[in-house]
mmCIF file of C-alpha atoms and ligand atoms in Angstrom:
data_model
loop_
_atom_site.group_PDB
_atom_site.id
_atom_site.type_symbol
_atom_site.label_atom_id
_atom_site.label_comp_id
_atom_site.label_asym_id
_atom_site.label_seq_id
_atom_site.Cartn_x
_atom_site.Cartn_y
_atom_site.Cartn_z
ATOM 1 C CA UNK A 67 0.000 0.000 0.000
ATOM 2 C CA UNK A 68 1.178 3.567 0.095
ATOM 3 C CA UNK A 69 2.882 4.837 2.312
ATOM 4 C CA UNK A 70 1.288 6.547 5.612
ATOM 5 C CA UNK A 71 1.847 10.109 5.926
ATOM 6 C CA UNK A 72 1.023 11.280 9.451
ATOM 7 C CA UNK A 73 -1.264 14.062 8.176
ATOM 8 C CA UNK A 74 -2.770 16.869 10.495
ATOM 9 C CA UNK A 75 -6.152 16.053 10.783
ATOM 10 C CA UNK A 76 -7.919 19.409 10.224
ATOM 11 C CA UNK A 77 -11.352 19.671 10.216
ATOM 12 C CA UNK A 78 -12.389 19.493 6.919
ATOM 13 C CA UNK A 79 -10.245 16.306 6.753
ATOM 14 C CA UNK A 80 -11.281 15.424 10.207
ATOM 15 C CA UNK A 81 -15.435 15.328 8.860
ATOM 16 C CA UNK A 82 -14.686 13.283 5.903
ATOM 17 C CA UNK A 83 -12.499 10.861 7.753
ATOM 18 C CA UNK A 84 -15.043 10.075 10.423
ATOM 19 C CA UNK A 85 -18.020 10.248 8.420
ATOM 20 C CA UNK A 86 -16.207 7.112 6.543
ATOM 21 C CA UNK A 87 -15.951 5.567 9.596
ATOM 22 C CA UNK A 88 -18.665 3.370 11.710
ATOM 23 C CA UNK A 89 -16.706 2.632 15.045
ATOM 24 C CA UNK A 90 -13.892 3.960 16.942
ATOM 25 C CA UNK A 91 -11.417 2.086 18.866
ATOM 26 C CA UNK A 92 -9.732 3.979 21.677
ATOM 27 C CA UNK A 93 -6.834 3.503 23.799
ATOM 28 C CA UNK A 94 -7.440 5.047 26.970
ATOM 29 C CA UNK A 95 -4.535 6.431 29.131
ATOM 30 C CA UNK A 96 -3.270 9.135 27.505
ATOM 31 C CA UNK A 97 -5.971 9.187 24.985
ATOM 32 C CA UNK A 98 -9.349 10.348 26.460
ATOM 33 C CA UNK A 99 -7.386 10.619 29.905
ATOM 34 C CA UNK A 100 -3.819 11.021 32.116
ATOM 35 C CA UNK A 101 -4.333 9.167 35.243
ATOM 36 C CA UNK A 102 -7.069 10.447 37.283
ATOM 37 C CA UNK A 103 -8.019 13.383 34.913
ATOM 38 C CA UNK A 104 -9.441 13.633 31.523
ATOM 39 C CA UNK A 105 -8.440 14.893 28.316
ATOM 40 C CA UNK A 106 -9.933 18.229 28.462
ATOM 41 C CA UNK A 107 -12.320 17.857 25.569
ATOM 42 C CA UNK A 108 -12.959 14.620 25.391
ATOM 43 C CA UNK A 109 -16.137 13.949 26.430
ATOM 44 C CA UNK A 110 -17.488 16.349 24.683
ATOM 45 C CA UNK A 111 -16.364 14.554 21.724
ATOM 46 C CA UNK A 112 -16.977 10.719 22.296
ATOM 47 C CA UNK A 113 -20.566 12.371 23.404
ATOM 48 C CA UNK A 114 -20.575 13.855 20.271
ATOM 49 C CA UNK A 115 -19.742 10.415 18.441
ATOM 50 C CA UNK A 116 -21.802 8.350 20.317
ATOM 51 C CA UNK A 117 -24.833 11.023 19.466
ATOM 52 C CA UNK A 118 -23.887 10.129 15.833
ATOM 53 C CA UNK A 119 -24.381 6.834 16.459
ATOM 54 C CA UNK A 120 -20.848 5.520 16.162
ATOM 55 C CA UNK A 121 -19.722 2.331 17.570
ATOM 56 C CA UNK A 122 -17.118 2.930 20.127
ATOM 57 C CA UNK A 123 -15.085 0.496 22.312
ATOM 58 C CA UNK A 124 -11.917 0.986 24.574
ATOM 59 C CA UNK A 125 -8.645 -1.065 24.392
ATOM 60 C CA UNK A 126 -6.333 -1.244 26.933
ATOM 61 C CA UNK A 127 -3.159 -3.107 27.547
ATOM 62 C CA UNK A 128 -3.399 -2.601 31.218
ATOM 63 C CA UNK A 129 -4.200 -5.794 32.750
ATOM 64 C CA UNK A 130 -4.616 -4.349 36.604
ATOM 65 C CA UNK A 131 -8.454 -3.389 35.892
ATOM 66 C CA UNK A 132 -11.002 -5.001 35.129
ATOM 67 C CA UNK A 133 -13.614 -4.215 32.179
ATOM 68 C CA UNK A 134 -16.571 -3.140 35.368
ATOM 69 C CA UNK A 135 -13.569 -0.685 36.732
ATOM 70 C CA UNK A 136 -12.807 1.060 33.379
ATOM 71 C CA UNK A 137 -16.520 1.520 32.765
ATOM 72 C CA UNK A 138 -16.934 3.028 36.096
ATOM 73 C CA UNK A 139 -13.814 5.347 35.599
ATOM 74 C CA UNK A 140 -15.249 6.353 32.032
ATOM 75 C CA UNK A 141 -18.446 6.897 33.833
ATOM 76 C CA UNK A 142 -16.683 9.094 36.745
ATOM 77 C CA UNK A 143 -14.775 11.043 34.080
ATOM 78 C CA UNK A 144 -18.028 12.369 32.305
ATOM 79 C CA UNK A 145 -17.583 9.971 29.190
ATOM 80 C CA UNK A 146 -20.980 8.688 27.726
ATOM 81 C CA UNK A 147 -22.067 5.461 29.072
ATOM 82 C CA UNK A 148 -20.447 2.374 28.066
ATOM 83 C CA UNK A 149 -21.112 -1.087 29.107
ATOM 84 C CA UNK A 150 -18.659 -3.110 30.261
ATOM 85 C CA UNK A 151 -18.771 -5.385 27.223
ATOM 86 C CA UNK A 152 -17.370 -2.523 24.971
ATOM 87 C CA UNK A 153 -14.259 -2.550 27.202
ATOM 88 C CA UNK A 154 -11.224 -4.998 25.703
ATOM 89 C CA UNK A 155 -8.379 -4.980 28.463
ATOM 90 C CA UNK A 156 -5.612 -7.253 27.939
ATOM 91 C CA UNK A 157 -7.113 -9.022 31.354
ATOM 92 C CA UNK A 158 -10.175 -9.681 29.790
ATOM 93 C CA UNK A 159 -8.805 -11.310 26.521
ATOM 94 C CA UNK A 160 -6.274 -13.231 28.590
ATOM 95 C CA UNK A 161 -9.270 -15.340 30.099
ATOM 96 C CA UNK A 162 -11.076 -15.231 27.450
ATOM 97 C CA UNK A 163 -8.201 -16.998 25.473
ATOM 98 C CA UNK A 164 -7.317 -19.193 27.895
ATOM 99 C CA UNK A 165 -10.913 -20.442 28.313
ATOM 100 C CA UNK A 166 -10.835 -21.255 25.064
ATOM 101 C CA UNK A 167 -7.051 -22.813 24.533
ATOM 102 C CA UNK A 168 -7.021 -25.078 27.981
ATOM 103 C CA UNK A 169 -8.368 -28.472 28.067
ATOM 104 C CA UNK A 170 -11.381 -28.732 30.496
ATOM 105 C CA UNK A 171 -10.181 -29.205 34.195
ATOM 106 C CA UNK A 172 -7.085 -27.713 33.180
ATOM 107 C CA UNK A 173 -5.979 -24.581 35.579
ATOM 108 C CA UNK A 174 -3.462 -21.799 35.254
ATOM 109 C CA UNK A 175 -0.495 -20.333 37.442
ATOM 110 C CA UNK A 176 -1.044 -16.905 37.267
ATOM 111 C CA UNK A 177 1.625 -13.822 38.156
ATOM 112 C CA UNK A 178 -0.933 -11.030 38.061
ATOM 113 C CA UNK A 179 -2.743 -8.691 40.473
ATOM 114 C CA UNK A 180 -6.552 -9.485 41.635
ATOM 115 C CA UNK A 181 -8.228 -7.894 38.463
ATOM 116 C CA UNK A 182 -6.531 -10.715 36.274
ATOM 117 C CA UNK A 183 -7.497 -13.103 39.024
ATOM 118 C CA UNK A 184 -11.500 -11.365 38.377
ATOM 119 C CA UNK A 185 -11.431 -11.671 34.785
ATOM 120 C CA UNK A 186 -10.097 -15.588 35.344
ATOM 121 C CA UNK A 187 -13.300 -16.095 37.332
ATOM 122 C CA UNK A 188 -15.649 -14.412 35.350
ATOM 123 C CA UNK A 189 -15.020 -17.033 32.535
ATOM 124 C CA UNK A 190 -14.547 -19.590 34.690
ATOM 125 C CA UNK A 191 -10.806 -20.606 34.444
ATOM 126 C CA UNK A 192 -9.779 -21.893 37.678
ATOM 127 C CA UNK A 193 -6.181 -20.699 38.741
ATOM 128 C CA UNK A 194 -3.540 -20.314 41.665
ATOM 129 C CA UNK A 195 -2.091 -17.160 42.159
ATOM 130 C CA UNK A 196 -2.149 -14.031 41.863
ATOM 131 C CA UNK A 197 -1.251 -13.328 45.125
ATOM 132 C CA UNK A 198 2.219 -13.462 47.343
ATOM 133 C CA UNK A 199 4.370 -15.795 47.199
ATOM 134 C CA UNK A 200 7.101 -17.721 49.277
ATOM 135 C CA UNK A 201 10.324 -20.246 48.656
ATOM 136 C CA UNK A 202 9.666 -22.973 50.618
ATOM 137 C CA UNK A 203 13.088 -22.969 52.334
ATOM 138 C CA UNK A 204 16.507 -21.451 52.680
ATOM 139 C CA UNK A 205 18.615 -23.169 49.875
ATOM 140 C CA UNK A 206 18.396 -24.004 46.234
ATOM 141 C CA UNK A 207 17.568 -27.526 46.767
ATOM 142 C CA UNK A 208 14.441 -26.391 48.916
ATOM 143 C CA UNK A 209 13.157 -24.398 45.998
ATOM 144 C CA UNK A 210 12.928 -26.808 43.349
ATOM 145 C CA UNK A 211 11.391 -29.023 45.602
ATOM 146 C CA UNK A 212 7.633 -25.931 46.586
ATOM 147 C CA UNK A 213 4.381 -28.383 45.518
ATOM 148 C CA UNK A 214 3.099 -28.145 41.769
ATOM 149 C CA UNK A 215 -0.451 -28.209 41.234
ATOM 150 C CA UNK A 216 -0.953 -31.101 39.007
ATOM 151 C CA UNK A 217 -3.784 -29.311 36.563
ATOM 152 C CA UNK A 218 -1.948 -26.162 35.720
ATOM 153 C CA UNK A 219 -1.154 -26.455 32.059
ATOM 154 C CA UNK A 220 -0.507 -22.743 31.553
ATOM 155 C CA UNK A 221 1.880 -20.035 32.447
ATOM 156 C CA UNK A 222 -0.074 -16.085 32.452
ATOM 157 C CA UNK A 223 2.310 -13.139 32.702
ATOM 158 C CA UNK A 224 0.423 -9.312 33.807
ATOM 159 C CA UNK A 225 1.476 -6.712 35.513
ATOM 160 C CA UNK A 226 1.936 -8.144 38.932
ATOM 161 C CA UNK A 227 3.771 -5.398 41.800
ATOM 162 C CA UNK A 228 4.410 -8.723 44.118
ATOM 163 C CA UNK A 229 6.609 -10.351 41.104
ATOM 164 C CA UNK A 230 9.437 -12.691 42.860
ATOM 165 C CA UNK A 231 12.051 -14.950 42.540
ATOM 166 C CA UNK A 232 10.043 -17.645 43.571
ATOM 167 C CA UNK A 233 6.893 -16.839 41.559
ATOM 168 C CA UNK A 234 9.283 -17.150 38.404
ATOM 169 C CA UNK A 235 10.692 -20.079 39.808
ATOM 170 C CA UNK A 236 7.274 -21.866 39.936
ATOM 171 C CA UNK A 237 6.369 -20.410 36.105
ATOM 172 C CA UNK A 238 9.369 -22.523 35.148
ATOM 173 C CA UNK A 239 9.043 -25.350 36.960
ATOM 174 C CA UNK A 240 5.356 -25.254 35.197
ATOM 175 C CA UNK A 241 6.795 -24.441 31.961
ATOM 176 C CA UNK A 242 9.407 -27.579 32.212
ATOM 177 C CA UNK A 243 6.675 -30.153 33.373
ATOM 178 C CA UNK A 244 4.429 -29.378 30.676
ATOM 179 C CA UNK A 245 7.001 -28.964 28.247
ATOM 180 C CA UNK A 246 5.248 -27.748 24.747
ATOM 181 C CA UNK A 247 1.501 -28.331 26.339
ATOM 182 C CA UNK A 248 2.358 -26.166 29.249
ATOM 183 C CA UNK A 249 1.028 -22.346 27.563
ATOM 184 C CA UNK A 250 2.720 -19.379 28.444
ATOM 185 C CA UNK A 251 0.985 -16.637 27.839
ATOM 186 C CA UNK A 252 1.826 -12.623 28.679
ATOM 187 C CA UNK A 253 -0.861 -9.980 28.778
ATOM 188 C CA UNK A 254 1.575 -7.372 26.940
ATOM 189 C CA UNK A 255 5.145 -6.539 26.254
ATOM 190 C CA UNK A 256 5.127 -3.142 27.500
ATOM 191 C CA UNK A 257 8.324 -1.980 28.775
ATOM 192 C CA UNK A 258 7.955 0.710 30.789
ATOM 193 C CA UNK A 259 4.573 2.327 32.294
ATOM 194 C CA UNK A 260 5.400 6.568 31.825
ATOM 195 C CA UNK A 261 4.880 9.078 34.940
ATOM 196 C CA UNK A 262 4.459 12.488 34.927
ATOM 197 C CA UNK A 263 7.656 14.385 34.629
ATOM 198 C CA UNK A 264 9.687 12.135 32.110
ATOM 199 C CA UNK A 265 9.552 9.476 35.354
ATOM 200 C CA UNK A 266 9.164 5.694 34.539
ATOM 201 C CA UNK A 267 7.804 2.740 35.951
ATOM 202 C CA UNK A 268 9.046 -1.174 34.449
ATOM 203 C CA UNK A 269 6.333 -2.537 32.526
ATOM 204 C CA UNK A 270 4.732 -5.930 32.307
ATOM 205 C CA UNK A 271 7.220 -6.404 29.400
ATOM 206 C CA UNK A 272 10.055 -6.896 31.701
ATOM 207 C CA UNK A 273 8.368 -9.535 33.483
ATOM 208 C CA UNK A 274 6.920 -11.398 30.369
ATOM 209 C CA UNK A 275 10.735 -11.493 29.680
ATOM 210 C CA UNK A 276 12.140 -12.824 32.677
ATOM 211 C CA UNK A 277 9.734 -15.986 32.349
ATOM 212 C CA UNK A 278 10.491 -16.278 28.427
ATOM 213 C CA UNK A 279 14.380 -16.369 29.168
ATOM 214 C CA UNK A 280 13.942 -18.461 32.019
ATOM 215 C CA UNK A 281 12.095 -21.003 29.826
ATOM 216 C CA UNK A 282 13.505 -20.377 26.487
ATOM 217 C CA UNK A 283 10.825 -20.281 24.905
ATOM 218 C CA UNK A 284 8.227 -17.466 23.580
ATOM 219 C CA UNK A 285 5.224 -16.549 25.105
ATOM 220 C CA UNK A 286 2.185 -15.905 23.219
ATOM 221 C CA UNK A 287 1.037 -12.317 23.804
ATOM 222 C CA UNK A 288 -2.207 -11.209 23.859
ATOM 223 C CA UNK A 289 -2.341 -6.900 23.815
ATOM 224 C CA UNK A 290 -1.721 -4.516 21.660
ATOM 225 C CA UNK A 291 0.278 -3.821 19.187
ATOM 226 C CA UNK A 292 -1.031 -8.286 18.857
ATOM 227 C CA UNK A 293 -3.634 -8.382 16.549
ATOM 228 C CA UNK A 294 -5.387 -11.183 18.953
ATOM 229 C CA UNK A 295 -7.161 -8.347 21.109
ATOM 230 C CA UNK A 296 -8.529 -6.991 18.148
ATOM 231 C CA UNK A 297 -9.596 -10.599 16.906
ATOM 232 C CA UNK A 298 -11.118 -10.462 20.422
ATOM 233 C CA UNK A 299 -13.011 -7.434 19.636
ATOM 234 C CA UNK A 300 -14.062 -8.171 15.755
ATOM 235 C CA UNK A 301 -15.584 -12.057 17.625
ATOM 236 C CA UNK A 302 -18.078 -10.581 19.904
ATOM 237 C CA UNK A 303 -19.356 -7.545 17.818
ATOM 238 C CA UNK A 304 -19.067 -7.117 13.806
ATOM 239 C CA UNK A 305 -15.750 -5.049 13.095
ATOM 240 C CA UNK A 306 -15.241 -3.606 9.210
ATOM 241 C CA UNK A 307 -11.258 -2.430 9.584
ATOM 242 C CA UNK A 308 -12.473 -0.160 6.691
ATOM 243 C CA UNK A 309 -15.031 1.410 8.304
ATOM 244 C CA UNK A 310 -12.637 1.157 11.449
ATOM 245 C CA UNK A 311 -10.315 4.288 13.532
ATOM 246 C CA UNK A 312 -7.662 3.062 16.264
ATOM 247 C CA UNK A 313 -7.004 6.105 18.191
ATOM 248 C CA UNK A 314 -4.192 6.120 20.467
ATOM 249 C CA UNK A 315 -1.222 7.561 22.155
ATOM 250 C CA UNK A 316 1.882 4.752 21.512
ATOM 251 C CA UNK A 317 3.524 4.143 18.310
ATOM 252 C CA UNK A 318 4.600 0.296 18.934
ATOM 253 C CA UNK A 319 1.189 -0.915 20.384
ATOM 254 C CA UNK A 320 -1.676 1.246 19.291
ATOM 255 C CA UNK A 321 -0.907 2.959 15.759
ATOM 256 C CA UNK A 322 1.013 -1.037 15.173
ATOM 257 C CA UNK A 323 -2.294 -2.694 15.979
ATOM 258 C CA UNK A 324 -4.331 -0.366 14.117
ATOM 259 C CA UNK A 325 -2.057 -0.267 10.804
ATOM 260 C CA UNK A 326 -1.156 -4.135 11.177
ATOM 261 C CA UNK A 327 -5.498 -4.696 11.281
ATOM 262 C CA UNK A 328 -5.866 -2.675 8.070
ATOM 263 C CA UNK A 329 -7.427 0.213 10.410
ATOM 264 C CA UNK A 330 -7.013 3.851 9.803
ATOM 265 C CA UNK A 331 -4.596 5.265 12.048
ATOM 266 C CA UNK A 332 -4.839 8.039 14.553
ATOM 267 C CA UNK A 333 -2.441 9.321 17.093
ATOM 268 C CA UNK A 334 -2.578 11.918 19.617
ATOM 269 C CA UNK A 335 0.060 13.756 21.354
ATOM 270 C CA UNK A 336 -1.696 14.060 24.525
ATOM 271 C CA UNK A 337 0.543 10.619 25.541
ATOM 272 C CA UNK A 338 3.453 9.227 25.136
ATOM 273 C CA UNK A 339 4.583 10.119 21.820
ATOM 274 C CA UNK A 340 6.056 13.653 19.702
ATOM 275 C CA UNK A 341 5.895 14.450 16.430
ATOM 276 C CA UNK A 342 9.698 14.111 16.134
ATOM 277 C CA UNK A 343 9.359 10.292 17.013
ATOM 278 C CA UNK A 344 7.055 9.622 14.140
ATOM 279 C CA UNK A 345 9.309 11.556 11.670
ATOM 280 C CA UNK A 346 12.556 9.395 12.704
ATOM 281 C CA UNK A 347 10.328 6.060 11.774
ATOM 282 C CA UNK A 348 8.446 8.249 8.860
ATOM 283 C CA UNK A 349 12.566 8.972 7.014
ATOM 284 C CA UNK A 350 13.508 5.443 7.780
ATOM 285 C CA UNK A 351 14.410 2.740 5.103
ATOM 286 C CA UNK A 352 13.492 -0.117 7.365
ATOM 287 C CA UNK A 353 9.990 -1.123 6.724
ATOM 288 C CA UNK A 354 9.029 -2.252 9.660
ATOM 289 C CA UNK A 355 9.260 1.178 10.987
ATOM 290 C CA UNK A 356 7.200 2.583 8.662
ATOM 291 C CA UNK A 357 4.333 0.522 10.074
ATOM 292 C CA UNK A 358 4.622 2.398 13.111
ATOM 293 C CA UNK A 359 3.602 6.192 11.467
ATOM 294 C CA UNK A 360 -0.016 6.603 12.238
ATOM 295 C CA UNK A 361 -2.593 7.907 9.109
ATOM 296 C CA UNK A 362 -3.055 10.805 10.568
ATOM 297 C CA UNK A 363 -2.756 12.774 14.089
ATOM 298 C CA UNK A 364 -4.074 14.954 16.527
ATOM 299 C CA UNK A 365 -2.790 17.389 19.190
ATOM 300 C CA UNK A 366 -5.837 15.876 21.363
ATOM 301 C CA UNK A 367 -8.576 13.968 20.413
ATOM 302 C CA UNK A 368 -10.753 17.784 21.892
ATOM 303 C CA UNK A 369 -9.350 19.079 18.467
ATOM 304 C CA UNK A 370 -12.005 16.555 16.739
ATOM 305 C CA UNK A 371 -14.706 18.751 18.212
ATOM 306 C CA UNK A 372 -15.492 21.173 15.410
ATOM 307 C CA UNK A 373 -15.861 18.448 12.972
ATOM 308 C CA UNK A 374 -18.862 16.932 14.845
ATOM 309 C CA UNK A 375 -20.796 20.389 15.086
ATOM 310 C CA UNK A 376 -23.044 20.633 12.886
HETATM 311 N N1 PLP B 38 -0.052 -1.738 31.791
HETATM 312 C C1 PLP B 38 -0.259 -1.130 32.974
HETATM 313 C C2 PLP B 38 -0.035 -1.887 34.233
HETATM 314 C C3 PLP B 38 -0.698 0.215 33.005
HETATM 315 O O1 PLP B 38 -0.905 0.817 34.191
HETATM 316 C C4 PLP B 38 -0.892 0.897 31.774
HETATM 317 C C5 PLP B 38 -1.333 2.290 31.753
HETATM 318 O O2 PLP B 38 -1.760 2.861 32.735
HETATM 319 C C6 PLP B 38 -0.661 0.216 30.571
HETATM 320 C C7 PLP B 38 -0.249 -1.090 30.621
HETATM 321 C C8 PLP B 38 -0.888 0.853 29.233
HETATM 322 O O3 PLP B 38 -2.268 0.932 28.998
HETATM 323 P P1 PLP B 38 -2.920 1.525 27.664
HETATM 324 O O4 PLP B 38 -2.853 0.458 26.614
HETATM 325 O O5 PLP B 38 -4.349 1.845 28.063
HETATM 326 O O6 PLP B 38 -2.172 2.767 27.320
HETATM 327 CA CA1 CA B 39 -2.000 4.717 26.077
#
């Protein structure tokens, strides 16, 4: 195809481009909020959308909520109403995967926080962990030797704040058991979760890797910029990627996704990214980062307001 341009979307370009479009996907820190604050704008504008009787649904590689708790926060924030259903968290899609992809019976060791552990139950995978835990003695030989649950047949990998050495030594001792029919699966690959100030936290990335070196193998992964949480999405409700917008904030996961799904492609600078990013992948000779230069961009997604006035 040709090649994607990054274009300002003004709005004359801005009423054409979503009057093409049926349903908006949105990433959602950094997007239509910034932790505890929205996008100033915002909800004036997915109001607007929604009043035009576009499909929208939220995507979220942050696997420490559950799809209830970002409804409730979109709900808090002033965004139109959305049912939990139109929420697709990388927790959600993990269970839903793995309900589908274990054998009945089977279970899964999970290194997570208690909104993975939610999502697990809500689909009914049974599971140990999330949750603390301990080597079972002072030496080496002690920890090889902590009980294995005999139905686990998968590894999961979120964003877990209690991660240990012994956690990842019972994901490998899983992972060797089972061999190829244990699964190891990891929410997302981000590395690093961005604070205010140019500050950064590690992301689930770095603990999706410790497990995958540990094993030596892969895991499969199931956010964004993997086209399996859009599968997700396009299974439960009909998805045309023509008729389709990713908006989002991140280069290697959202505008990825969106460009890898045959979306059209919108970033906005409210997050993570600068214009000067896309424009080093934009002059580059390497293909694959050319996949990463959105269709178009925003300053914030408020600037989309004039388009939907009528
Ligand atoms: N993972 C965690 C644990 C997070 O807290 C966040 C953002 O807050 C993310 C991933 C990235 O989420 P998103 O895809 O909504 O930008
Ligand atoms: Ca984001």
């Amino acid at each position: 195809g040709s090649a994607r341009r990054c274009l300002r979307l003004e709005p004359a370009a801005a009423r054409q481009v979503l009057g093409a479009a049926d349903t908006l996907l949105f990433d959602c820190d950094g997007v239509l909020w910034r932790g505890d604050a929205a996008v100033a704008g915002a909800p004036a504008v997915l109001s607007r959308l929604q009043a035009r009787a576009k499909r929208l649904y939220y995507v979220t590689n942050n696997s420490s909520r559950t799809r209830d708790a970002y409804a409730e926060k979109l709900r808090r924030l002033g965004f139109p109403p959305a049912e939990p259903r139109q929420v697709f968290g990388s927790a959600y899609c993990a269970a839903r995967y793995l309900s589908q992809a274990l054998p009945p019976g089977a279970a899964a060791y999970v290194l997570g926080s208690p909104a993975l552990s939610a999502e697990l139950r809500a689909v009914g995978v049974p599971h140990l962990g999330p949750g603390p835990a301990a080597l079972p003695g002072p030496g080496p030989a002690d920890w090889s030797r902590a009980p294995l649950d005999p139905a686990v047949r998968a590894v999961l990998v979120g964003f877990d704040e209690h991660f240990c050495y012994a956690k990842l030594c019972q994901a490998l001792r899983y992972l060797q058991r089972g061999g190829p029919d244990c699964l190891l699966v990891g929410t997302n690959r981000d590395h690093r979760l961005p604070l205010e100030g140019g500050a950064a936290i590690p992301g689930t990335g770095c603990l999706v890797k410790a497990v995958e070196m540990a094993a030596e193998r892969e895991a499969f992964i199931i956010g964004k910029p993997s086209r399996y949480i859009f599968d997700c999405m396009a299974s439960e409700f009909k998805i045309e990627p023509a008729r389709t917008i990713m908006v989002g904030d991140r280069l290697d996961t959202d505008i990825l996704m969106g460009n890898n799904c045959g979306l059209t492609t919108l970033l906005t600078l409210t997050g993570v990214t600068t214009l000067e990013e896309v424009k080093g992948h934009q002059e580059s000779d390497c293909p694959s980062r050319r996949n990463l230069v959105p269709d178009y961009y925003v300053d914030s997604i408020a600037d989309l307001l004039p388009a939907l006035e009528d």
